[in-house]
PDB file of C-alpha atoms and ligand atoms in Angstrom:
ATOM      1  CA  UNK A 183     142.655  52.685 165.698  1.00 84.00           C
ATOM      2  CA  UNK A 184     142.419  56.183 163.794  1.00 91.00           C
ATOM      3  CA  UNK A 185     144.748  56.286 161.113  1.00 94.00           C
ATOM      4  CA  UNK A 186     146.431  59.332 162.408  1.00 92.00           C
ATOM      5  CA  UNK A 187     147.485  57.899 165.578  1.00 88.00           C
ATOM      6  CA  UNK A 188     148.310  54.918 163.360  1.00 87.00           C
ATOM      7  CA  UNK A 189     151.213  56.438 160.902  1.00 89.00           C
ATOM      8  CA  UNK A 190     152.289  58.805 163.892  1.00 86.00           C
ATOM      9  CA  UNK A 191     153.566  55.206 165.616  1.00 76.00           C
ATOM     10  CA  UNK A 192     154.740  54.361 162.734  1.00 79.00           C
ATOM     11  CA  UNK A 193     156.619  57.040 162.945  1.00 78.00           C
ATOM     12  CA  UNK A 194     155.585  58.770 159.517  1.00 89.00           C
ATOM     13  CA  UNK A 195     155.689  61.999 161.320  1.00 88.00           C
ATOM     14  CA  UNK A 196     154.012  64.055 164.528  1.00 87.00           C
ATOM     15  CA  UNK A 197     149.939  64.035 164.139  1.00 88.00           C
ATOM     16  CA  UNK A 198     150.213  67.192 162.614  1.00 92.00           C
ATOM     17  CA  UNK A 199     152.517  66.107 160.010  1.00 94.00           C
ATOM     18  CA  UNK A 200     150.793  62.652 159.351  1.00 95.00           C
ATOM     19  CA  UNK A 201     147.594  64.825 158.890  1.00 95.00           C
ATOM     20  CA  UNK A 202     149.955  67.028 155.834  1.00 96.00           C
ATOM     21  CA  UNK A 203     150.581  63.681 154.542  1.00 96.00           C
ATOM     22  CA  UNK A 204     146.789  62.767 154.240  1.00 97.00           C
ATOM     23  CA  UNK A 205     145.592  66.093 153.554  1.00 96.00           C
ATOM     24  CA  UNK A 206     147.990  65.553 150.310  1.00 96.00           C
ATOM     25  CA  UNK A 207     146.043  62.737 149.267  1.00 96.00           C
ATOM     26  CA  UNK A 208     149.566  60.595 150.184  1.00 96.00           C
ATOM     27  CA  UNK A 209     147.954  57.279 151.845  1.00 97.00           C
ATOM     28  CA  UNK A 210     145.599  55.173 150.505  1.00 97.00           C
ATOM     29  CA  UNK A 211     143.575  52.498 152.475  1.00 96.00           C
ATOM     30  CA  UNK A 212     142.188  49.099 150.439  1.00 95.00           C
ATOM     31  CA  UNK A 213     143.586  51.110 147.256  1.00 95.00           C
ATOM     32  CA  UNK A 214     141.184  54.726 148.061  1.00 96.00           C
ATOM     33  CA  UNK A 215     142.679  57.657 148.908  1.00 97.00           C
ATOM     34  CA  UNK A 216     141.743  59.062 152.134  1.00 96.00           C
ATOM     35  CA  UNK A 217     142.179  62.328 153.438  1.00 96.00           C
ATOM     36  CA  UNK A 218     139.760  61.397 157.281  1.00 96.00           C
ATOM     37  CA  UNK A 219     142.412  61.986 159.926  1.00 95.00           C
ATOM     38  CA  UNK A 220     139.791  60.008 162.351  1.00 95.00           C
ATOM     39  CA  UNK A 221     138.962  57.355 159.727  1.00 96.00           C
ATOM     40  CA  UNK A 222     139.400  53.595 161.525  1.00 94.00           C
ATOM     41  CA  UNK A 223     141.497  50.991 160.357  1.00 93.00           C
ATOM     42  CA  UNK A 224     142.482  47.501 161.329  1.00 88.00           C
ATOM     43  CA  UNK A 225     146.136  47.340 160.748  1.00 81.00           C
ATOM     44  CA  UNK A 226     145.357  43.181 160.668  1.00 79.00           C
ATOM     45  CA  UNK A 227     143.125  43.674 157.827  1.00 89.00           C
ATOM     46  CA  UNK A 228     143.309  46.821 155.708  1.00 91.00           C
ATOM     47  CA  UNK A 229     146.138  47.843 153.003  1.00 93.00           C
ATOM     48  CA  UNK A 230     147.571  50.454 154.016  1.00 94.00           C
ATOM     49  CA  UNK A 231     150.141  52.924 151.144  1.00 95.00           C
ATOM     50  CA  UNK A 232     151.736  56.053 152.443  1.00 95.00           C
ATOM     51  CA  UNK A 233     153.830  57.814 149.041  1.00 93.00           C
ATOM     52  CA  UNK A 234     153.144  54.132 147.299  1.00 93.00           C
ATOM     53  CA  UNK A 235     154.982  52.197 149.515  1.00 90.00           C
ATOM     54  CA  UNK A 236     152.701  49.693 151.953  1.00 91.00           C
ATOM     55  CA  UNK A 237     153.010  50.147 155.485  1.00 88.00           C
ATOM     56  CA  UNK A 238     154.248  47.528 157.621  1.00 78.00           C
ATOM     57  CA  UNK A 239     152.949  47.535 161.143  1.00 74.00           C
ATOM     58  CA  UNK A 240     154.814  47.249 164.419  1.00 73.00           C
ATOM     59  CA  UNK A 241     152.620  45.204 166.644  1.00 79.00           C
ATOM     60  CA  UNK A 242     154.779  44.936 169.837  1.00 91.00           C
ATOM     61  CA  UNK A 243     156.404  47.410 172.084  1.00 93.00           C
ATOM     62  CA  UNK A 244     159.095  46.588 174.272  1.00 96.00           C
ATOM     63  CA  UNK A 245     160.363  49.793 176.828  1.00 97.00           C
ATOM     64  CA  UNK A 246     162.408  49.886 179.445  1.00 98.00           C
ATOM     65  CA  UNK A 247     160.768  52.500 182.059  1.00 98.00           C
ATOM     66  CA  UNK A 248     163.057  53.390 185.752  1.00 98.00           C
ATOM     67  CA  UNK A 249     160.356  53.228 187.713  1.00 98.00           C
ATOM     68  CA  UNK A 250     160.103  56.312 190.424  1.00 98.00           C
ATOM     69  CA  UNK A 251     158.655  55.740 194.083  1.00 98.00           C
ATOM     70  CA  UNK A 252     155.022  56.574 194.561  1.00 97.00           C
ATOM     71  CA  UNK A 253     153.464  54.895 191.242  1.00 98.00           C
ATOM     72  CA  UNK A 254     151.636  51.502 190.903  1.00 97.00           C
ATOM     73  CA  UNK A 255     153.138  48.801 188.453  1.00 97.00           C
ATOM     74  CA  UNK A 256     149.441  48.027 187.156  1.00 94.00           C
ATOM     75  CA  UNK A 257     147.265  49.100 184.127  1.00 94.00           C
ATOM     76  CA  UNK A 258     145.008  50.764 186.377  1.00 92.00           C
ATOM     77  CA  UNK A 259     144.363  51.689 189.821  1.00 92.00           C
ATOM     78  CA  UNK A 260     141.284  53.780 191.377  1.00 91.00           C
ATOM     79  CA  UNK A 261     143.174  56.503 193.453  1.00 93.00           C
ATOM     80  CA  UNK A 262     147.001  55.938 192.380  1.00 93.00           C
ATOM     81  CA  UNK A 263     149.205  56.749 189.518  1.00 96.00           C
ATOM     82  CA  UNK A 264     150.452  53.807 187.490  1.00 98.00           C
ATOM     83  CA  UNK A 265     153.504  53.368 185.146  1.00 98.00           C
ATOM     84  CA  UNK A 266     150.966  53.636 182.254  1.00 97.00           C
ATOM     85  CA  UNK A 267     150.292  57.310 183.225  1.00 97.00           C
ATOM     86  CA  UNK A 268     154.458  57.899 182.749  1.00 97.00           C
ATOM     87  CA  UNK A 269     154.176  57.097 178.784  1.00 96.00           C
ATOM     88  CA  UNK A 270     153.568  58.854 175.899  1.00 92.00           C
ATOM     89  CA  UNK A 271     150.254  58.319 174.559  1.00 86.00           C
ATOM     90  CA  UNK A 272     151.524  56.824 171.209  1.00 79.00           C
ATOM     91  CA  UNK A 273     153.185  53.971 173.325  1.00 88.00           C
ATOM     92  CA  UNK A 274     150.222  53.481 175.530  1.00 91.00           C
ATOM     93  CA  UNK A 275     148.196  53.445 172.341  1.00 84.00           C
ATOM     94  CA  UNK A 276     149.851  49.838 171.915  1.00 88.00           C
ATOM     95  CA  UNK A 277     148.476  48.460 175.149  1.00 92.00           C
ATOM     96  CA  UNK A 278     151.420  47.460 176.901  1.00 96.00           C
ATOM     97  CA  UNK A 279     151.669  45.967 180.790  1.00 98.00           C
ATOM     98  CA  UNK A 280     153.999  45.730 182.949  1.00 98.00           C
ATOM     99  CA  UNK A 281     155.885  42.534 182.846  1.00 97.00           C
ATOM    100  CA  UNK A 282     156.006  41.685 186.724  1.00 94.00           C
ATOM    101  CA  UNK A 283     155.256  44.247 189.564  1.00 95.00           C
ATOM    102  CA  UNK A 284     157.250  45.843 191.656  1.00 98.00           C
ATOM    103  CA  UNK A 285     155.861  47.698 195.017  1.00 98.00           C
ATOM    104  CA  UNK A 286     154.800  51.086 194.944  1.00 98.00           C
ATOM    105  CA  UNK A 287     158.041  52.229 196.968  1.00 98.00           C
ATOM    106  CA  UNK A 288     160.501  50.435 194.911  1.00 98.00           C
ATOM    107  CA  UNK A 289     162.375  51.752 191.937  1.00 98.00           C
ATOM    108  CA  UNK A 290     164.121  50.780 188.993  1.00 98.00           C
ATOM    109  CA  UNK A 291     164.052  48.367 186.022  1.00 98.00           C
ATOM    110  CA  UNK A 292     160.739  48.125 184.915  1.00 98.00           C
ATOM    111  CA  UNK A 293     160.028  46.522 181.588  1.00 98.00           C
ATOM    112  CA  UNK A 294     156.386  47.163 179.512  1.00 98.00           C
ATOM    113  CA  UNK A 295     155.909  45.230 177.031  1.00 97.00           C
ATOM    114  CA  UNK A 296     151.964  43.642 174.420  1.00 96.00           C
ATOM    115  CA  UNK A 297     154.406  40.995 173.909  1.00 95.00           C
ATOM    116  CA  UNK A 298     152.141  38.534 176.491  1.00 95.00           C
ATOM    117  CA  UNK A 299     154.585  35.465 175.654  1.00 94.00           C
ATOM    118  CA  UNK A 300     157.778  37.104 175.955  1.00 95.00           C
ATOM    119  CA  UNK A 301     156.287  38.274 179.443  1.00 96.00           C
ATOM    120  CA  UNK A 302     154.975  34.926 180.502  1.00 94.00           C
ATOM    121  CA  UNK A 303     158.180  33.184 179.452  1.00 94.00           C
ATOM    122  CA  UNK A 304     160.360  35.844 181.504  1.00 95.00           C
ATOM    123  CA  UNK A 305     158.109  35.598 184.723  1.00 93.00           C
ATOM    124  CA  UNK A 306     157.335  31.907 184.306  1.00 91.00           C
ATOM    125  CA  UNK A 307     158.441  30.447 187.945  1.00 87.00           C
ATOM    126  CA  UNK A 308     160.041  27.105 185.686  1.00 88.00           C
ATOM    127  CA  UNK A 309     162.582  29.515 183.801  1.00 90.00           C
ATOM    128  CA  UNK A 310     164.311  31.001 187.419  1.00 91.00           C
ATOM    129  CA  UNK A 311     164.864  34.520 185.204  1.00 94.00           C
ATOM    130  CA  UNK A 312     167.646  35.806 187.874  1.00 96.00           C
ATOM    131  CA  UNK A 313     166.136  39.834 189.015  1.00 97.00           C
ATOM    132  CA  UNK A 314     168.992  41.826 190.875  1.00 98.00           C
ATOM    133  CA  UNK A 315     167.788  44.301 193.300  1.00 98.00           C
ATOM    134  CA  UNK A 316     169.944  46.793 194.859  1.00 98.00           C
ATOM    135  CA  UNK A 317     168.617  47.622 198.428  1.00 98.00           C
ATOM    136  CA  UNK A 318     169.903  49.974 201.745  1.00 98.00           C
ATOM    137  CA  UNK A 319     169.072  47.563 204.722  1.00 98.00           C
ATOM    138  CA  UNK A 320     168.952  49.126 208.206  1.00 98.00           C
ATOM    139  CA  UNK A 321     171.334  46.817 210.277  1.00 94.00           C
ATOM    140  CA  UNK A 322     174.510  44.927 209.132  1.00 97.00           C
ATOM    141  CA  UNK A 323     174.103  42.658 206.847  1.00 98.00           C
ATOM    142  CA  UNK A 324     176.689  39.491 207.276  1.00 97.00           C
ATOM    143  CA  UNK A 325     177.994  36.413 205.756  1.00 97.00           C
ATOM    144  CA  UNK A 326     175.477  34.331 208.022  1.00 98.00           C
ATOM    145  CA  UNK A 327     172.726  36.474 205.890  1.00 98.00           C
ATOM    146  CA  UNK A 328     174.770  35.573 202.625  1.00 98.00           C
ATOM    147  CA  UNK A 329     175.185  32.015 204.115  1.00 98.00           C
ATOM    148  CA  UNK A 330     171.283  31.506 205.129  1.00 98.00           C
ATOM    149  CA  UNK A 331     170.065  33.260 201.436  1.00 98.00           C
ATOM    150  CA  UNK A 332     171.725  30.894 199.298  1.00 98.00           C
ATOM    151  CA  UNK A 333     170.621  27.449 201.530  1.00 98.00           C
ATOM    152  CA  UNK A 334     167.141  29.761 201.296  1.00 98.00           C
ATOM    153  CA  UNK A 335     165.236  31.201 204.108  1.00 98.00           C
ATOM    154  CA  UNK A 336     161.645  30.530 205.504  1.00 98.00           C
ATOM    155  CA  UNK A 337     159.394  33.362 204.809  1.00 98.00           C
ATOM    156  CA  UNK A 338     156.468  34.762 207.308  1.00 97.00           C
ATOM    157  CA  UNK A 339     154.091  32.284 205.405  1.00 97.00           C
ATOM    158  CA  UNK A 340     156.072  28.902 205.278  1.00 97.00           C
ATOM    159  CA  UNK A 341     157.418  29.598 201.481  1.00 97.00           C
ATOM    160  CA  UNK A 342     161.226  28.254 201.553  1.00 98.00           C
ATOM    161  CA  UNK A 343     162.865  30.819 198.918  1.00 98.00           C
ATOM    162  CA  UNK A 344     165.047  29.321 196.427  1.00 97.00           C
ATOM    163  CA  UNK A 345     168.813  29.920 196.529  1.00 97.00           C
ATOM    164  CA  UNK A 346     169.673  33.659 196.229  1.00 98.00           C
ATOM    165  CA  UNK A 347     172.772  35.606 195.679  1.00 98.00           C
ATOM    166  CA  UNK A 348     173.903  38.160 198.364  1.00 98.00           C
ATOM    167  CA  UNK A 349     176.464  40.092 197.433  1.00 98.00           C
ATOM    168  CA  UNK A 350     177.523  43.174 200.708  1.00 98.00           C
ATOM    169  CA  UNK A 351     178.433  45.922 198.895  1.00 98.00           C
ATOM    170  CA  UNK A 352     179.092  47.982 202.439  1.00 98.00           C
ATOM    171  CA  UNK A 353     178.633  47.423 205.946  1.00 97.00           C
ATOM    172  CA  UNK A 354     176.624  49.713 208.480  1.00 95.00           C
ATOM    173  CA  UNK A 355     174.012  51.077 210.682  1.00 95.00           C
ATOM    174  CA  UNK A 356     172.396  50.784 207.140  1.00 98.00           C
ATOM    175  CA  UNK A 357     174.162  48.389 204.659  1.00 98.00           C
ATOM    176  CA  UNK A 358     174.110  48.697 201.106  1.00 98.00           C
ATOM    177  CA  UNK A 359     173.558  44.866 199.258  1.00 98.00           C
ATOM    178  CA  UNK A 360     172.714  43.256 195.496  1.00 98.00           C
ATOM    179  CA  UNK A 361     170.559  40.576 195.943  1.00 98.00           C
ATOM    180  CA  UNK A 362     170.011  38.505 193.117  1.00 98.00           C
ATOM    181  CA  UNK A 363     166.891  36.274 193.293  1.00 98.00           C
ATOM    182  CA  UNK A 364     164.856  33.631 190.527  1.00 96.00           C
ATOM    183  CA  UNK A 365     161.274  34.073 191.870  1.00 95.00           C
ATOM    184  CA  UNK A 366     158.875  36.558 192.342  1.00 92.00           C
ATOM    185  CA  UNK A 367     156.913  36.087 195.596  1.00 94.00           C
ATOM    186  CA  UNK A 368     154.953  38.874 196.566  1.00 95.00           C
ATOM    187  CA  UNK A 369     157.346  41.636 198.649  1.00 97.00           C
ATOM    188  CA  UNK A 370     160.258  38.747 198.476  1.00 98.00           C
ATOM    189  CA  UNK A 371     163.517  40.708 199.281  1.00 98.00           C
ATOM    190  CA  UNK A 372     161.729  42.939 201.515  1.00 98.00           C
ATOM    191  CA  UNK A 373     160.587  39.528 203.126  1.00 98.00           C
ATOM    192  CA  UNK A 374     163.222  37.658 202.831  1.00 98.00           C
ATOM    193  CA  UNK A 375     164.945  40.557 205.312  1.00 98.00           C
ATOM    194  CA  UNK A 376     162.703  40.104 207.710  1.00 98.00           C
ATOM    195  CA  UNK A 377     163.126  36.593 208.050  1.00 98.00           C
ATOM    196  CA  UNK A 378     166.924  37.344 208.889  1.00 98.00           C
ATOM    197  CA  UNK A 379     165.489  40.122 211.354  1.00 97.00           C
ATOM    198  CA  UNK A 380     166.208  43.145 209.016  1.00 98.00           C
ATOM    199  CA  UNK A 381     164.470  46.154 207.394  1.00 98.00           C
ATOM    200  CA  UNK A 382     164.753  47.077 203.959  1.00 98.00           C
ATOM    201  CA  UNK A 383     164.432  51.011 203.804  1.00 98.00           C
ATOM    202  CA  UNK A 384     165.129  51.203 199.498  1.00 98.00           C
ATOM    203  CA  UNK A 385     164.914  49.503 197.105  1.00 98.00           C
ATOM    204  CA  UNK A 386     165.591  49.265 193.344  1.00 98.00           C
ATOM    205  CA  UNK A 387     166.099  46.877 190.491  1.00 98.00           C
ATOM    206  CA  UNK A 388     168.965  47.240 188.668  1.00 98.00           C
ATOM    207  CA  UNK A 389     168.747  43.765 186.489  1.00 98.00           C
ATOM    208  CA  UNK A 390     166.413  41.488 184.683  1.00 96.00           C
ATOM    209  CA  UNK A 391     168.034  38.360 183.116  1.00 95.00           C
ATOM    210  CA  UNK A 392     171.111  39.773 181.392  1.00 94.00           C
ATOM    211  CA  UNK A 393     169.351  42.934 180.666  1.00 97.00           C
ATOM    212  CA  UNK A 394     170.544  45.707 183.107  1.00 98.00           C
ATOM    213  CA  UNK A 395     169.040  49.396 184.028  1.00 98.00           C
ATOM    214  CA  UNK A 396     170.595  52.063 181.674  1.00 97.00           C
ATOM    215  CA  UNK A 397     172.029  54.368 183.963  1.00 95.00           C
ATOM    216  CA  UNK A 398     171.342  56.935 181.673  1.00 96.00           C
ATOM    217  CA  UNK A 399     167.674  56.683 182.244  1.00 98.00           C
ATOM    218  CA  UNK A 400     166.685  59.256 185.111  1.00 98.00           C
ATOM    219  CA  UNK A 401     163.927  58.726 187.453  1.00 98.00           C
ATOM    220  CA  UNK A 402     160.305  58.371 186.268  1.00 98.00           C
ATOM    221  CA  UNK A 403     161.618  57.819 182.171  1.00 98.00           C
ATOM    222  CA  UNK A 404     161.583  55.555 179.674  1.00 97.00           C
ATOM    223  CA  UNK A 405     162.966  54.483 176.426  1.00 96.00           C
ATOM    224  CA  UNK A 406     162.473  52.088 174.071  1.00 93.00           C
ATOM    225  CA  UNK A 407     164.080  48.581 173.992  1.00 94.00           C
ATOM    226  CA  UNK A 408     167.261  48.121 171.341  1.00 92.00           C
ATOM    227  CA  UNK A 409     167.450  45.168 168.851  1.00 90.00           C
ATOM    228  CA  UNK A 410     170.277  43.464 170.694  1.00 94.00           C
ATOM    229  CA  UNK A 411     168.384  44.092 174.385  1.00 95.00           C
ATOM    230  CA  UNK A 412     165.657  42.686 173.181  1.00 94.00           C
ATOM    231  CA  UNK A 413     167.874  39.733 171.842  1.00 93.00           C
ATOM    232  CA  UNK A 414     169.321  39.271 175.522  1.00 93.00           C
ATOM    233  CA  UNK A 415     165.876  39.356 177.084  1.00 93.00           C
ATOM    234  CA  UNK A 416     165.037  36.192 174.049  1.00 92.00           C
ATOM    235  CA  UNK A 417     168.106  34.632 175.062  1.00 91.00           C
ATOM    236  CA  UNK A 418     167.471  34.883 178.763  1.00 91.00           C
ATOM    237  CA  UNK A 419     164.218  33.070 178.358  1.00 87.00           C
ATOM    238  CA  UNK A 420     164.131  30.677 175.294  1.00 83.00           C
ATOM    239  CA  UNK A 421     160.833  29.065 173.549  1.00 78.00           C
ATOM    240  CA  UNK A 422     160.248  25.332 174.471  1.00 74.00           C
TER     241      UNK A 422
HETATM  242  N1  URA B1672     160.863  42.432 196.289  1.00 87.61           N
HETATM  243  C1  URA B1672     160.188  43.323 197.044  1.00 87.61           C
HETATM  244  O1  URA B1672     160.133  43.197 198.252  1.00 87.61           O
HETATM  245  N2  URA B1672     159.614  44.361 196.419  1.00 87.61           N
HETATM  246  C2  URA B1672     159.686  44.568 195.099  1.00 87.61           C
HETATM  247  O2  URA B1672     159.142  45.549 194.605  1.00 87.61           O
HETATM  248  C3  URA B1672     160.379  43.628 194.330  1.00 87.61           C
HETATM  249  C4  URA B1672     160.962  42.562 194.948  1.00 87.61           C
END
């Protein structure tokens, strides 16, 4: 990675500024000044001194991202916009993914992370990570939906879902539910729906684990994770 690009996620300033810093003959790299903006280093390898003191690298990123209708939760897609197109390019410069998917119509609690174990461990089928989902449902929902989620309904393909958590939030010609679920199957509430003979028209996530959605965070945005989310998220899905 240039080194430029380098200090600026470090945060030792904006490009411009980490350029100042270099220009001044402030960072050394394997004990030689260097003043190359575009030089390459290897953060895993080279020595690295900004003002004398040696840099310490970050080497995962953890974000939170509510994810807007109308953009693919992949890395890449030919003719669609994906969440890595929503962040900055000093995050994407880490090479985060998407831990999980989540259609191109739904929103909500999306979390990016390098951090391949922490995202294996929290979508690992074994670990039942609970995901709540807020949805609008065209029909009214009932306690015989409630009833047949948690024995676990038969989806269009055979799959028998695992217990699930309906909670009716309100009652209409479109209801308004949280459905809490510990799998991922591919379209699974919108499924699961179906098999009780109902539509989903929106939906969103609003939880992963313990970890919820900052309301805060509008439509589209993203933020980085705090120390104690990030603590949840270990909690929520321990190392053997
Ligand atoms: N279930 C769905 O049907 N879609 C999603 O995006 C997530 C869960």
């Amino acid at each position: 990675m240039r080194i430029d690009k380098l200090l600026a996620n470090m945060n030792y300033g904006s490009r411009k500024e980490v350029k100042k810093l270099l220009r001044n003959g402030m960072v050394t790299v394997n004990g030689l000044t260097t003043k190359d903006p575009k030089l390459h280093v290897n953060p895993d390898t080279d020595l690295i001194v900004v003002g004398g003191e040696k840099v310490t690298f970050k080497e995962y990123i953890y974000l939170m991202m509510n994810k807007p209708d109308g953009v693919i939760s992949a890395t890449e897609d030919v003719s669609h916009r994906t969440v890595l197109d929503l962040l900055a390019e000093d995050d994407r410069a880490f090479d985060p993914f998407p831990v999980g998917r989540l259609d191109k119509d739904t929103e909500g609690l999306l979390l990016l992370t390098n951090d391949g174990q922490l995202a294996h461990r929290l979508l690992s089928p074994k670990r039942h990570v609970p995901k709540t989902y807020f949805a609008k449902v065209e029909g009214r929902v009932s306690e015989t939906d409630q009833q047949s989620f948690s024995d676990g309904v038969r989806l269009d393909d055979g799959y028998e879902t695992k217990p699930a958590q309906l909670k009716i939030l309100s009652i209409g010609l479109v209801s308004e539910i949280e459905l809490t679920i510990t799998e991922g199957k591919y379209h699974q509430v919108k499924r699961m729906f179906e098999a009780v003979g109902k539509r989903v028209v929106y939906l969103k996530r609003i939880k992963m684990g313990s970890l919820p959605l900052d309301d805060n965070l509008p439509l589209g945005e993203y933020r980085h994770l705090q120390e104690k989310e990030l603590e949840t998220l270990e909690k929520d899905s321990p190392q053997p």
